[in-house]
């Protein structure tokens, strides 16, 4: 799984949350956290620190050979979570995607991480920049900081992608829920975060 999104949207925190959940659920296979953003300084140290502290496997990508080796390991039972460079100008992701040899790669799912704090213009821009052959879902973050959620509907329509997860709060444990139909509607119409009601009420 590969996370795409602008700087500061929270994709690294989401990656770590889901990697910890994968570790809890998997038996036998490794959970590998991959830093594919060579430009990160302090952020790279933080990602490595939390990964190793949590008993996960940390790896860094320097080129397509590294990517091929790690993703081939996923076919053997590893769960691989990839933190990508932040989305910037149009064309940058496509160039990076090609440079890293990801075109035509099977078994790879990319998730675009957005926040309802962005304007419609910003969200449209990040959707254009984040389009790639592996894009599979939208993940919404910083929901506890927003006061309206109409962009969830707008972007689902514009992208034709499902919403796969809803996140709120800064903690690595808790603060994330699967985007069931009922959870999304409670957010849209009642402004209720998934943590504000029993899990049983968030069923599909």
PDB file of N, CA and C in Angstrom, residues 5 7 13 24 29 39 53 61 79 83 87 89 124-125 136 138 148 159 164 168 190 203:
ATOM      1  N   UNK A   5      -0.069  12.230  -0.917  1.00  0.00           N
ATOM      2  CA  UNK A   5      -0.728  13.392  -0.341  1.00  0.00           C
ATOM      3  C   UNK A   5       0.219  14.557  -0.203  1.00  0.00           C
ATOM      4  N   UNK A   7       2.222  17.734   1.670  1.00  0.00           N
ATOM      5  CA  UNK A   7       2.978  17.839   2.918  1.00  0.00           C
ATOM      6  C   UNK A   7       2.065  18.279   4.057  1.00  0.00           C
ATOM      7  N   UNK A  13       1.433   9.489   9.599  1.00  0.00           N
ATOM      8  CA  UNK A  13       0.729   9.010  10.790  1.00  0.00           C
ATOM      9  C   UNK A  13      -0.259   7.909  10.421  1.00  0.00           C
ATOM     10  N   UNK A  24      -0.762  -6.444  14.134  1.00  0.00           N
ATOM     11  CA  UNK A  24      -1.661  -7.113  15.081  1.00  0.00           C
ATOM     12  C   UNK A  24      -2.424  -8.257  14.406  1.00  0.00           C
ATOM     13  N   UNK A  29       3.923 -13.266   8.379  1.00  0.00           N
ATOM     14  CA  UNK A  29       4.543 -12.310   7.468  1.00  0.00           C
ATOM     15  C   UNK A  29       5.087 -11.085   8.182  1.00  0.00           C
ATOM     16  N   UNK A  39      14.065  13.039   0.202  1.00  0.00           N
ATOM     17  CA  UNK A  39      14.251  14.428   0.600  1.00  0.00           C
ATOM     18  C   UNK A  39      13.930  14.719   2.056  1.00  0.00           C
ATOM     19  N   UNK A  53      10.673   1.209  17.028  1.00  0.00           N
ATOM     20  CA  UNK A  53      10.109   1.147  18.372  1.00  0.00           C
ATOM     21  C   UNK A  53       8.893   0.227  18.427  1.00  0.00           C
ATOM     22  N   UNK A  61      14.206   3.548   0.210  1.00  0.00           N
ATOM     23  CA  UNK A  61      14.277   3.332  -1.231  1.00  0.00           C
ATOM     24  C   UNK A  61      15.220   4.346  -1.861  1.00  0.00           C
ATOM     25  N   UNK A  79       3.604  -7.559   4.366  1.00  0.00           N
ATOM     26  CA  UNK A  79       2.736  -6.396   4.169  1.00  0.00           C
ATOM     27  C   UNK A  79       3.641  -5.181   4.063  1.00  0.00           C
ATOM     28  N   UNK A  83       5.689   5.203   2.283  1.00  0.00           N
ATOM     29  CA  UNK A  83       5.525   6.642   2.468  1.00  0.00           C
ATOM     30  C   UNK A  83       6.211   7.344   1.296  1.00  0.00           C
ATOM     31  N   UNK A  87       3.058  15.413  -2.546  1.00  0.00           N
ATOM     32  CA  UNK A  87       2.603  15.878  -3.852  1.00  0.00           C
ATOM     33  C   UNK A  87       2.940  17.344  -4.035  1.00  0.00           C
ATOM     34  N   UNK A  89       4.099  19.860  -7.720  1.00  0.00           N
ATOM     35  CA  UNK A  89       3.644  20.369  -9.021  1.00  0.00           C
ATOM     36  C   UNK A  89       3.103  19.222  -9.876  1.00  0.00           C
ATOM     37  N   UNK A 124      -8.938  19.673  -5.784  1.00  0.00           N
ATOM     38  CA  UNK A 124      -8.924  19.323  -7.211  1.00  0.00           C
ATOM     39  C   UNK A 124      -7.487  19.203  -7.721  1.00  0.00           C
ATOM     40  N   UNK A 125      -6.635  20.128  -7.281  1.00  0.00           N
ATOM     41  CA  UNK A 125      -5.232  20.096  -7.696  1.00  0.00           C
ATOM     42  C   UNK A 125      -4.569  18.796  -7.240  1.00  0.00           C
ATOM     43  N   UNK A 136      -6.425   3.795  -5.667  1.00  0.00           N
ATOM     44  CA  UNK A 136      -7.524   2.889  -5.335  1.00  0.00           C
ATOM     45  C   UNK A 136      -8.549   3.489  -4.391  1.00  0.00           C
ATOM     46  N   UNK A 138      -9.663   7.040  -1.424  1.00  0.00           N
ATOM     47  CA  UNK A 138      -9.409   8.298  -0.722  1.00  0.00           C
ATOM     48  C   UNK A 138      -9.415   8.026   0.778  1.00  0.00           C
ATOM     49  N   UNK A 148     -16.971  21.571   8.245  1.00  0.00           N
ATOM     50  CA  UNK A 148     -17.931  21.034   7.279  1.00  0.00           C
ATOM     51  C   UNK A 148     -17.235  19.953   6.456  1.00  0.00           C
ATOM     52  N   UNK A 159     -13.614  11.952  -8.316  1.00  0.00           N
ATOM     53  CA  UNK A 159     -12.564  10.955  -8.501  1.00  0.00           C
ATOM     54  C   UNK A 159     -13.098   9.577  -8.885  1.00  0.00           C
ATOM     55  N   UNK A 164     -11.888   5.003   1.913  1.00  0.00           N
ATOM     56  CA  UNK A 164     -11.535   3.772   2.617  1.00  0.00           C
ATOM     57  C   UNK A 164     -11.345   3.968   4.108  1.00  0.00           C
ATOM     58  N   UNK A 168      -8.981  11.046  12.627  1.00  0.00           N
ATOM     59  CA  UNK A 168      -9.182  12.238  13.456  1.00  0.00           C
ATOM     60  C   UNK A 168      -8.260  12.125  14.665  1.00  0.00           C
ATOM     61  N   UNK A 190     -24.635  14.759  10.735  1.00  0.00           N
ATOM     62  CA  UNK A 190     -24.682  15.025  12.171  1.00  0.00           C
ATOM     63  C   UNK A 190     -23.375  15.566  12.722  1.00  0.00           C
ATOM     64  N   UNK A 203     -21.853   0.520  11.409  1.00  0.00           N
ATOM     65  CA  UNK A 203     -21.899  -0.578  10.447  1.00  0.00           C
ATOM     66  C   UNK A 203     -22.290  -0.114   9.056  1.00  0.00           C
TER      67      UNK A 203
END
